Coordinates of C-alpha atoms and ligand atoms in Angstrom, one line a residue:
Chain A
M1 CA 155.5 -62.1 -42.1
L2 CA 159.1 -62.7 -44.8
S3 CA 157.4 -63.2 -47.4
N4 CA 155.8 -60.4 -47.1
Q5 CA 158.8 -57.7 -47.5
Q6 CA 158.9 -57.6 -51.3
T7 CA 161.7 -55.6 -53.9
L8 CA 160.4 -54.2 -56.6
G9 CA 162.1 -55.4 -60.2
N10 CA 165.9 -56.8 -59.9
S11 CA 167.1 -56.1 -56.8
N12 CA 170.4 -55.5 -57.4
D13 CA 169.8 -52.8 -59.5
H14 CA 170.2 -49.4 -57.8
G15 CA 169.9 -47.5 -60.4
D16 CA 172.9 -44.7 -61.1
F17 CA 173.7 -45.3 -57.9
A18 CA 176.1 -48.9 -58.1
G19 CA 178.7 -46.7 -56.0
P20 CA 179.4 -48.2 -52.8
Q21 CA 177.3 -49.2 -49.4
L22 CA 176.9 -46.5 -47.0
I23 CA 174.7 -47.5 -44.7
E24 CA 173.8 -51.7 -44.0
I25 CA 171.1 -52.7 -41.9
R26 CA 170.2 -56.5 -42.6
G27 CA 167.5 -58.2 -39.8
V28 CA 167.1 -55.2 -36.6
H29 CA 165.2 -56.4 -33.5
K30 CA 164.3 -53.5 -31.5
A31 CA 162.0 -53.7 -28.9
F32 CA 160.9 -51.6 -26.0
G33 CA 159.6 -53.6 -23.2
Q34 CA 155.9 -55.6 -25.3
N35 CA 156.2 -53.1 -27.9
H36 CA 158.2 -54.8 -30.7
V37 CA 158.8 -51.6 -33.0
L38 CA 161.6 -52.9 -36.0
N39 CA 161.1 -56.7 -36.7
G40 CA 163.6 -58.1 -38.7
F41 CA 164.2 -55.0 -40.5
D42 CA 167.0 -53.9 -44.0
L43 CA 167.4 -51.6 -45.7
D44 CA 170.1 -50.1 -47.9
L45 CA 172.0 -46.2 -49.0
Y46 CA 173.7 -46.0 -51.3
D47 CA 176.3 -43.1 -52.1
K48 CA 175.1 -39.4 -53.7
E49 CA 171.5 -41.9 -52.8
N50 CA 167.8 -40.3 -51.4
L51 CA 166.3 -43.0 -49.6
V52 CA 162.8 -42.0 -48.7
I53 CA 161.4 -44.4 -45.6
V54 CA 157.6 -43.4 -45.4
G55 CA 155.7 -45.2 -42.7
K56 CA 152.1 -44.7 -40.0
S57 CA 153.1 -42.5 -36.9
G58 CA 154.3 -44.7 -34.6
S59 CA 155.5 -46.9 -36.7
G60 CA 159.2 -46.6 -35.3
K61 CA 161.0 -44.5 -38.2
S62 CA 162.4 -42.2 -35.6
V63 CA 163.6 -45.3 -33.7
L64 CA 165.1 -46.5 -36.6
L65 CA 167.1 -42.7 -36.9
K66 CA 167.8 -42.9 -33.6
C67 CA 169.3 -46.8 -34.2
I68 CA 171.3 -45.7 -36.9
V69 CA 173.5 -42.9 -34.3
R70 CA 173.2 -45.3 -31.5
L71 CA 171.1 -43.4 -29.7
E72 CA 169.1 -46.5 -28.7
E73 CA 170.8 -49.4 -29.2
I74 CA 169.6 -52.4 -31.5
D75 CA 168.4 -55.7 -29.1
E76 CA 170.3 -57.8 -32.8
G77 CA 170.4 -57.7 -36.0
T78 CA 173.4 -56.1 -38.8
L79 CA 173.9 -52.6 -38.9
K80 CA 176.5 -51.3 -40.3
V81 CA 177.2 -47.5 -40.8
L82 CA 180.1 -46.3 -43.4
G83 CA 181.8 -49.8 -43.1
K84 CA 181.6 -49.6 -39.2
N85 CA 179.6 -52.1 -37.3
I86 CA 177.4 -50.0 -34.4
P87 CA 177.2 -51.7 -31.8
T88 CA 180.9 -52.7 -30.9
L89 CA 182.3 -49.6 -31.5
N90 CA 183.5 -47.3 -28.4
H91 CA 183.3 -44.1 -27.4
N92 CA 185.9 -42.3 -29.5
E93 CA 185.1 -44.4 -32.8
L94 CA 181.4 -43.5 -32.1
D95 CA 182.1 -40.2 -31.8
Q96 CA 183.9 -39.8 -35.1
L97 CA 180.7 -41.9 -36.8
R98 CA 178.5 -39.8 -35.5
A99 CA 180.4 -36.6 -36.9
D100 CA 179.7 -38.2 -40.4
V101 CA 176.1 -39.0 -39.9
G102 CA 174.6 -35.4 -39.5
F103 CA 171.0 -35.7 -37.9
L104 CA 168.1 -33.8 -38.4
F105 CA 165.6 -34.3 -35.3
Q106 CA 162.2 -34.0 -36.2
G107 CA 161.3 -30.2 -34.1
S108 CA 164.8 -29.3 -35.5
A109 CA 166.6 -29.2 -32.0
L110 CA 167.8 -26.3 -31.3
Y111 CA 169.6 -25.3 -28.3
D112 CA 166.7 -22.3 -27.3
S113 CA 169.4 -20.2 -24.9
M114 CA 172.0 -20.2 -27.0
T115 CA 172.6 -18.5 -30.2
V116 CA 172.5 -19.2 -33.5
R117 CA 176.2 -18.9 -34.3
E118 CA 176.3 -20.8 -30.3
N119 CA 174.8 -23.5 -32.1
L120 CA 176.5 -23.6 -34.7
Q121 CA 179.7 -23.6 -32.1
F122 CA 178.5 -26.6 -30.1
P123 CA 179.6 -29.8 -32.4
L124 CA 182.6 -27.8 -33.3
R125 CA 183.8 -27.9 -29.5
R126 CA 184.4 -31.0 -29.9
H127 CA 184.9 -31.3 -33.9
T128 CA 187.8 -28.9 -34.2
E129 CA 189.5 -31.3 -36.8
R130 CA 186.6 -31.3 -39.2
M131 CA 187.4 -27.3 -39.8
Q132 CA 189.5 -27.4 -42.7
G133 CA 191.1 -25.4 -41.9
L134 CA 189.7 -22.0 -41.7
D135 CA 188.5 -20.5 -39.0
E136 CA 185.2 -20.6 -36.7
E137 CA 183.8 -17.1 -37.9
S138 CA 184.3 -18.1 -41.4
L139 CA 182.9 -21.3 -41.2
I140 CA 179.5 -19.9 -39.4
H141 CA 179.6 -17.8 -41.6
S142 CA 179.5 -19.8 -44.8
T143 CA 178.0 -22.9 -43.6
L144 CA 174.6 -20.3 -42.5
K145 CA 174.9 -18.4 -46.3
S146 CA 174.6 -21.7 -47.4
V147 CA 171.0 -22.3 -46.1
G148 CA 170.6 -18.9 -46.6
L149 CA 170.4 -17.3 -42.9
A150 CA 173.7 -15.6 -42.6
H151 CA 171.4 -12.1 -40.8
T152 CA 170.0 -14.1 -38.1
I153 CA 173.8 -15.3 -36.6
D154 CA 172.8 -13.2 -33.5
M155 CA 169.5 -14.7 -33.0
L156 CA 167.9 -16.9 -30.4
P157 CA 165.9 -19.5 -31.3
A158 CA 163.1 -17.8 -29.9
E159 CA 162.6 -15.2 -32.5
L160 CA 163.3 -17.4 -35.8
S161 CA 160.1 -19.1 -37.5
G162 CA 159.7 -22.7 -38.4
G163 CA 160.9 -23.1 -41.3
M164 CA 164.2 -21.1 -40.2
K165 CA 164.9 -23.5 -37.2
R166 CA 164.8 -25.8 -39.6
R167 CA 167.3 -24.4 -41.8
I168 CA 169.1 -23.4 -39.1
A169 CA 169.9 -27.0 -37.1
L170 CA 170.9 -28.1 -40.8
A171 CA 173.2 -25.7 -41.4
R172 CA 174.4 -27.0 -37.4
T173 CA 174.6 -30.3 -39.6
L174 CA 176.7 -29.7 -42.3
I175 CA 179.5 -27.5 -39.9
L176 CA 180.4 -30.7 -39.7
R177 CA 181.0 -31.9 -43.3
P178 CA 178.9 -35.1 -42.3
K179 CA 178.8 -37.9 -45.6
I180 CA 175.2 -39.2 -44.6
I181 CA 173.1 -36.6 -43.5
L182 CA 169.5 -38.1 -41.7
Y183 CA 165.9 -36.2 -42.1
D184 CA 163.7 -37.3 -39.4
E185 CA 160.4 -35.4 -40.9
P186 CA 162.0 -32.8 -42.2
T187 CA 158.7 -31.0 -43.5
S188 CA 156.1 -31.2 -40.8
G189 CA 155.2 -28.7 -38.9
L190 CA 155.9 -26.4 -42.2
D191 CA 152.9 -25.1 -44.3
P192 CA 153.6 -26.0 -48.0
I193 CA 155.3 -23.2 -49.3
T194 CA 157.9 -23.3 -46.7
S195 CA 157.9 -27.1 -47.2
K196 CA 158.7 -26.4 -50.9
E197 CA 161.5 -24.2 -49.7
I198 CA 163.1 -27.0 -47.4
I199 CA 163.2 -29.7 -49.5
E200 CA 164.2 -27.7 -52.9
L201 CA 167.6 -26.6 -49.8
I202 CA 167.9 -30.0 -49.0
L203 CA 167.9 -30.8 -52.6
R204 CA 171.0 -28.2 -53.0
I205 CA 172.7 -28.8 -50.2
Q206 CA 173.0 -33.0 -51.4
K207 CA 175.0 -31.5 -54.9
E208 CA 176.9 -28.7 -52.7
Y209 CA 177.6 -31.1 -49.9
D210 CA 177.8 -33.5 -52.1
T211 CA 175.8 -36.8 -49.3
A212 CA 173.8 -38.9 -49.5
S213 CA 170.4 -38.8 -47.7
L214 CA 168.3 -41.2 -45.3
I215 CA 164.6 -39.4 -45.3
I216 CA 161.9 -40.0 -43.0
T217 CA 158.5 -38.5 -44.4
H218 CA 155.1 -38.7 -44.5
D219 CA 154.8 -35.7 -46.5
M220 CA 154.4 -37.5 -50.1
D221 CA 155.2 -34.3 -52.5
C222 CA 158.4 -33.9 -50.8
A223 CA 159.2 -38.7 -51.1
R224 CA 158.1 -37.4 -54.9
V225 CA 160.6 -35.0 -55.8
I226 CA 163.7 -35.7 -53.2
S227 CA 163.3 -39.4 -53.7
N228 CA 165.4 -41.8 -55.8
R229 CA 164.6 -45.2 -53.8
M230 CA 161.6 -45.5 -51.1
I231 CA 160.9 -47.9 -49.1
V232 CA 157.5 -48.8 -47.1
L233 CA 157.9 -49.0 -43.4
I234 CA 154.8 -51.2 -42.0
N235 CA 154.6 -54.0 -38.8
G236 CA 159.0 -52.9 -38.2
I237 CA 159.5 -54.8 -41.6
N238 CA 160.4 -53.1 -45.2
Y239 CA 157.0 -53.9 -46.4
R240 CA 157.9 -52.7 -50.0
E241 CA 160.9 -51.3 -51.6
G242 CA 161.1 -49.4 -55.0
T243 CA 160.9 -45.9 -56.7
Y244 CA 158.5 -43.5 -56.2
R245 CA 156.0 -44.4 -59.0
E246 CA 156.9 -48.2 -59.2
L247 CA 154.8 -47.8 -55.5
A248 CA 152.2 -46.1 -55.6
A249 CA 151.4 -48.1 -59.0
L250 CA 151.0 -50.7 -57.1
D251 CA 147.6 -51.9 -56.3
E252 CA 147.6 -52.8 -52.8
P253 CA 145.4 -51.1 -49.8
N254 CA 148.6 -50.9 -47.3
V255 CA 151.0 -49.0 -49.8
K256 CA 148.3 -47.0 -51.6
A257 CA 147.1 -45.5 -48.1
F258 CA 150.3 -43.7 -48.3
F259 CA 149.8 -42.1 -52.2
K260 CA 145.6 -41.0 -51.8
Chain B
M1 CA 142.8 -56.9 -1.4
V2 CA 142.6 -55.2 -4.4
K3 CA 143.9 -52.1 -2.6
D4 CA 147.1 -54.2 -0.9
I5 CA 148.4 -54.4 -4.2
F6 CA 147.7 -50.9 -4.9
R7 CA 149.6 -49.9 -1.8
F8 CA 152.6 -53.2 -2.5
Q9 CA 152.9 -51.9 -6.0
G10 CA 153.6 -48.2 -4.2
I11 CA 156.3 -48.9 -2.2
I12 CA 157.6 -51.1 -5.2
S13 CA 157.6 -48.2 -7.6
F14 CA 158.9 -45.9 -4.3
F15 CA 162.0 -48.3 -3.8
D16 CA 162.5 -48.4 -7.5
E17 CA 162.6 -44.6 -7.8
V18 CA 165.4 -45.0 -5.4
G19 CA 167.1 -47.1 -6.5
K20 CA 167.4 -44.9 -9.8
V21 CA 168.0 -42.3 -8.3
A22 CA 170.7 -43.5 -7.0
R23 CA 172.4 -45.1 -10.6
F24 CA 172.0 -41.8 -11.3
A25 CA 174.6 -40.4 -8.6
G26 CA 176.9 -42.7 -9.0
R27 CA 176.5 -41.8 -12.8
F28 CA 177.7 -38.7 -11.3
F29 CA 180.0 -39.3 -9.6
K30 CA 182.1 -41.5 -12.2
E31 CA 181.4 -38.6 -14.9
F32 CA 182.7 -35.8 -12.5
L33 CA 186.0 -36.6 -12.3
K34 CA 186.8 -37.5 -16.2
P35 CA 187.9 -35.6 -18.0
P36 CA 187.2 -33.4 -20.7
Y37 CA 186.0 -31.2 -17.9
E38 CA 183.0 -28.2 -18.9
F39 CA 184.7 -25.3 -16.9
R40 CA 182.6 -23.1 -19.3
E41 CA 179.3 -24.3 -18.1
L42 CA 180.2 -24.9 -14.6
L43 CA 180.7 -21.6 -14.4
K44 CA 178.4 -20.1 -15.8
Q45 CA 175.6 -22.4 -14.2
C46 CA 177.8 -21.1 -10.8
Y47 CA 176.0 -17.5 -11.7
V48 CA 173.1 -18.8 -12.7
I49 CA 172.4 -20.8 -9.5
G50 CA 173.9 -18.7 -7.5
Y51 CA 174.2 -15.1 -8.1
Q52 CA 170.7 -15.3 -9.8
S53 CA 169.4 -16.1 -6.2
L54 CA 171.4 -13.8 -4.0
F55 CA 168.1 -11.6 -4.2
L56 CA 165.5 -13.6 -3.4
I57 CA 167.2 -16.1 -0.8
G58 CA 168.7 -11.6 1.1
L59 CA 165.6 -11.2 1.0
T60 CA 163.6 -14.1 2.9
G61 CA 166.3 -14.6 5.1
F62 CA 166.4 -10.3 5.8
I63 CA 162.3 -11.2 6.8
M64 CA 163.5 -14.4 8.5
G65 CA 165.7 -12.9 11.2
L66 CA 163.3 -10.3 11.4
V67 CA 160.1 -12.2 12.1
F68 CA 162.1 -14.3 14.1
D69 CA 163.4 -11.3 16.3
L70 CA 159.5 -10.1 16.7
Q71 CA 158.3 -13.5 17.3
T72 CA 160.0 -15.2 19.8
R73 CA 160.9 -11.3 22.0
P74 CA 157.6 -11.6 23.7
T75 CA 158.0 -14.4 25.1
M76 CA 161.6 -14.5 26.4
I77 CA 160.8 -10.4 27.5
E78 CA 158.2 -12.7 30.0
F79 CA 161.0 -15.5 31.3
G80 CA 163.3 -12.0 31.7
A81 CA 165.8 -13.1 29.4
E82 CA 165.8 -9.9 26.9
S83 CA 169.4 -10.0 27.1
Y84 CA 169.9 -14.3 25.5
M85 CA 167.9 -12.9 22.5
P86 CA 171.3 -11.9 19.9
A87 CA 172.7 -15.5 21.1
M88 CA 169.6 -17.8 20.9
I89 CA 168.7 -15.9 17.9
G90 CA 172.0 -16.1 16.2
I91 CA 172.0 -20.5 17.1
S92 CA 169.0 -20.8 15.8
I93 CA 168.9 -19.5 12.6
V94 CA 172.6 -20.4 12.2
R95 CA 172.6 -23.4 13.0
E96 CA 168.9 -24.6 11.3
I97 CA 166.9 -22.2 10.6
G98 CA 169.0 -20.1 8.2
P99 CA 170.2 -23.8 5.9
V100 CA 166.8 -25.0 6.2
I101 CA 164.7 -21.6 5.2
T102 CA 167.5 -21.2 2.2
A103 CA 167.3 -24.8 0.7
L104 CA 164.0 -25.1 0.4
M105 CA 163.6 -22.0 -1.3
C106 CA 166.4 -22.8 -3.5
A107 CA 164.3 -26.5 -4.0
G108 CA 161.5 -24.4 -5.1
K109 CA 163.4 -21.7 -7.7
I110 CA 166.2 -23.9 -8.8
G111 CA 164.7 -27.2 -8.6
S112 CA 162.2 -26.5 -10.4
S113 CA 164.3 -24.6 -13.3
I114 CA 166.4 -26.7 -13.6
G115 CA 163.7 -29.9 -13.9
A116 CA 162.1 -27.7 -16.6
E117 CA 164.7 -26.6 -18.6
L118 CA 166.1 -30.4 -18.2
G119 CA 162.3 -31.4 -19.1
S120 CA 162.1 -29.2 -21.9
M121 CA 165.7 -29.6 -23.7
K122 CA 165.0 -33.9 -23.4
V123 CA 161.3 -33.7 -24.8
T124 CA 162.9 -31.8 -27.9
E125 CA 165.7 -34.1 -28.0
Q126 CA 168.1 -30.8 -27.7
I127 CA 169.6 -33.7 -25.5
D128 CA 169.6 -36.6 -27.8
A129 CA 172.0 -33.7 -30.8
M130 CA 174.3 -33.3 -27.4
E131 CA 174.9 -36.1 -27.6
V132 CA 175.5 -36.8 -32.0
S133 CA 177.8 -33.5 -31.5
G134 CA 180.2 -35.6 -29.4
T135 CA 179.3 -33.6 -26.5
N136 CA 178.2 -36.3 -23.5
P137 CA 175.2 -34.3 -23.0
F138 CA 175.3 -36.1 -19.3
K139 CA 179.0 -34.2 -18.4
Y140 CA 178.2 -30.4 -20.0
L141 CA 174.3 -30.1 -18.4
V142 CA 173.7 -32.7 -14.9
V143 CA 177.7 -32.7 -13.6
T144 CA 177.9 -28.7 -14.1
R145 CA 174.5 -28.0 -12.8
I146 CA 174.8 -30.8 -9.6
M147 CA 178.1 -29.5 -9.0
A148 CA 177.4 -25.3 -8.6
T149 CA 174.4 -25.9 -6.0
T150 CA 176.6 -28.1 -4.7
L151 CA 179.5 -24.8 -4.2
M152 CA 176.4 -22.5 -4.6
L153 CA 174.2 -23.5 -1.7
P154 CA 176.9 -23.3 1.4
I155 CA 177.8 -19.9 0.8
L156 CA 174.2 -18.5 -0.5
V157 CA 173.5 -20.3 3.2
I158 CA 176.1 -18.2 5.1
M159 CA 174.6 -15.1 2.5
A160 CA 170.9 -15.5 4.2
D161 CA 172.3 -16.3 7.6
A162 CA 174.5 -12.8 7.7
V163 CA 171.7 -10.5 6.7
G164 CA 169.3 -12.9 8.7
L165 CA 171.2 -11.4 12.3
F166 CA 171.6 -8.4 9.9
G167 CA 167.4 -7.7 10.3
A168 CA 167.4 -9.4 14.1
Y169 CA 169.5 -6.4 14.3
L170 CA 166.7 -4.3 13.7
V171 CA 164.7 -5.4 15.8
E172 CA 166.3 -5.7 18.3
S173 CA 167.9 -2.4 17.8
M174 CA 164.9 -0.3 17.5
K175 CA 163.1 -2.4 20.7
G176 CA 165.6 -2.8 23.2
G177 CA 168.5 -0.3 22.1
V178 CA 170.7 -2.6 21.3
T179 CA 174.3 -1.3 19.7
F180 CA 175.0 -3.4 16.6
Q181 CA 178.5 -4.2 18.2
L182 CA 177.0 -5.3 21.3
F183 CA 174.9 -7.7 19.3
F184 CA 177.2 -9.4 17.3
N185 CA 179.2 -9.5 20.0
K186 CA 176.8 -11.9 22.0
V187 CA 176.2 -13.8 18.8
M188 CA 179.4 -14.5 17.4
N189 CA 180.9 -15.3 21.6
N190 CA 177.7 -17.8 21.9
L191 CA 178.3 -19.8 18.3
S192 CA 181.0 -22.0 18.4
F193 CA 182.6 -23.4 15.9
G194 CA 180.1 -27.0 16.4
D195 CA 177.3 -25.0 15.9
M196 CA 178.5 -23.5 12.5
I197 CA 180.9 -26.8 10.6
P198 CA 177.6 -29.2 11.0
S199 CA 175.2 -26.7 9.1
F200 CA 177.8 -25.7 6.7
I201 CA 177.9 -29.4 5.6
K202 CA 174.7 -30.5 5.4
S203 CA 174.2 -27.2 3.0
Y204 CA 176.2 -28.9 0.4
F205 CA 174.8 -31.6 1.1
F206 CA 171.0 -29.8 0.5
G207 CA 172.6 -27.5 -2.7
F208 CA 174.2 -32.3 -3.6
A209 CA 170.0 -33.0 -3.1
I210 CA 168.4 -30.1 -4.3
G211 CA 170.7 -30.2 -8.4
L212 CA 170.1 -34.3 -8.1
I213 CA 167.2 -34.7 -7.9
G214 CA 166.1 -31.2 -10.4
C215 CA 168.9 -32.5 -13.1
Y216 CA 167.5 -36.6 -12.7
K217 CA 163.5 -35.7 -12.4
G218 CA 164.4 -33.1 -16.3
Y219 CA 167.1 -35.4 -17.8
T220 CA 164.5 -38.7 -17.1
S221 CA 161.2 -36.1 -18.4
K222 CA 158.5 -37.9 -20.0
K223 CA 157.4 -37.3 -23.8
G224 CA 155.0 -34.5 -23.8
T225 CA 154.8 -31.0 -22.5
A226 CA 153.1 -32.4 -19.9
G227 CA 155.9 -34.4 -18.7
V228 CA 157.8 -31.3 -18.2
G229 CA 155.2 -29.6 -15.9
A230 CA 155.5 -32.8 -14.1
A231 CA 159.3 -33.3 -14.1
A232 CA 159.5 -30.0 -12.4
N233 CA 156.9 -30.1 -10.0
V234 CA 157.9 -33.0 -8.4
A235 CA 161.6 -32.3 -8.1
V236 CA 160.2 -29.8 -6.0
V237 CA 158.5 -31.5 -3.5
I238 CA 160.6 -34.1 -3.4
A239 CA 164.0 -32.2 -3.3
S240 CA 162.3 -29.9 -0.4
M241 CA 161.3 -33.0 1.1
L242 CA 165.0 -34.5 0.9
V243 CA 166.0 -31.4 2.7
F244 CA 164.5 -32.7 5.7
V245 CA 165.6 -35.5 6.0
I246 CA 168.8 -34.9 5.3
D247 CA 168.5 -32.0 7.9
L248 CA 167.1 -34.8 10.1
I249 CA 170.1 -36.9 9.7
A250 CA 172.4 -34.5 9.8
V251 CA 170.5 -33.2 13.9
L252 CA 170.7 -37.1 14.7
I253 CA 174.7 -36.9 13.6
S254 CA 176.1 -34.1 15.2
D255 CA 173.7 -34.6 18.0
I256 CA 176.1 -37.9 18.8
F257 CA 179.2 -35.4 18.7
Y258 CA 177.7 -33.2 21.5
D259 CA 177.5 -36.0 23.5
L260 CA 181.5 -37.1 23.1
Ligands
LIG301 N1 162.6 -44.4 -25.8 C1 161.8 -44.9 -25.9 N2 161.1 -45.3 -24.6 C2 159.6 -46.4 -25.2 N3 159.2 -46.9 -26.0 C3 159.5 -45.8 -26.8 C4 161.0 -45.3 -27.2 N4 160.3 -44.3 -28.0 C5 160.3 -44.8 -29.3 N5 159.2 -46.0 -28.4 C6 158.0 -46.5 -29.1 O1 158.1 -46.7 -30.5 C7 157.1 -46.6 -31.5 C8 157.5 -45.9 -32.6 O2 158.2 -44.3 -32.0 P1 159.3 -43.6 -34.1 O3 158.8 -42.5 -32.3 O4 160.2 -44.3 -34.1 O5 157.3 -43.0 -33.9 P2 157.4 -42.3 -35.3 O6 157.6 -42.9 -36.2 O7 158.6 -41.4 -35.7 O8 156.5 -41.4 -35.3 P3 156.1 -40.2 -36.2 O9 155.8 -40.7 -37.7 O10 155.1 -39.9 -35.1 O11 157.2 -39.5 -35.5 C9 156.1 -46.5 -30.6 O12 155.5 -46.8 -30.4 C10 157.0 -45.0 -29.3 O13 156.0 -45.4 -27.7
LIG302 MG1 159.3 -39.7 -35.6

């Protein structure tokens, strides 16, 4: 199976992203009973990089992201984030690490009994040290402003559109100033125009907040615009890696299926 | 043969489920002692669970007392025991009907709403989002809710008892011309601590069971909207059943003490 794995071009060539390595995943396995989801997956994420992962529905993309922040435990393999070995972290270390790794959930996952303000306050409850000397209110305001939704501060999630929810969820992630952001299908369920806005927002945020991103998507337009590098996830392994152009040019049915 | 296997598996999965609930309860006791404590959320839940049930419980308690008196009056008169009405009503309501009716109403109202709320938080990944933002969702959601139901149910029971007795008094005063003072003197003279304490204690257990089952079903609910509906539904059924089981056990135990 390993012979299927192949990196296009020189495997040491990360383009402009020779900076420090933020995530290192080697030979990760994860199964739910008899359902083997990840079968020796490898991944490297470098500083300031946008890495896109594509894969069929049910191929284990969300599971992979959840393993990175230990919402799921891996069965075997190496998983290091910001130099820390994830499976052996204790509770406090894990909380500190999770503040450095933002997670944008597939369906936004806003707390629907709380207002937008309370949603943004929530991560600050346990991470007051991350307020950079600002008071809570102005931090919330400035973060909401950077996603363009300062006026929604007193609204409930039920009053927001899907695109707005996605932006608020992003603001809630940004408020702790993470070093890495994991996006689980940031444009799923949105119309093409809103998707484009979200993509532009992600790129802008990335510059403004200086983060690296790991982005899962089905949306090839999104992948083309955002990615510096891509991984095709098939059968629980990184089946192919390369830039969008390299992968699009591949003459292989498994990969071509994504680019039609 | 095939049927036997199904029946056997049914029994196994029943005990499997009982084991899981027991483990969930164990986790509650472990986490509820550990700081940080979520006082604000506990207060909020006490308000939601206690205060917002007052009207419903008051109304059912009132009707319960009224109907109970109306139904038993003719029989008591037939036996020439009309003057025993207040004593009989008082003991029945305080020892049995008040706690059980209140608990069943709460199983329906509170058990289902906790099951549905936590279930939908689970399937929309809000619980995962809490976990990665440094707040222990079990403490924040489960411990506070179980504590709130446990603390609030005895209070609701006392209120239902009082309102129920008042309902019975109205019937007695209209049909038998009993004064308020006489009615309540007779009720109180015939109620001992041996009637009140066990029913007070078992109310705590009712509250604990309702909170536990609602939280367990919601917190472990399966993916999809059907999972949320099932969580709410099953929570009500099991919690109601548990109310009767606990009642039976409580009566058996207090019976031992009466014999002593
Ligand atoms: N907690 C869990 N328990 C059991 N099986 C799970 C669990 N989470 C995920 N799975 C299984 O793992 C597989 C991969 O799921 P995952 O959610 O990662 O897919 P995905 O690639 O994100 O798909 P989609 O694009 O639809 O979001 C699925 O077969 C799913 O049923
Ligand atoms: Mg997914």
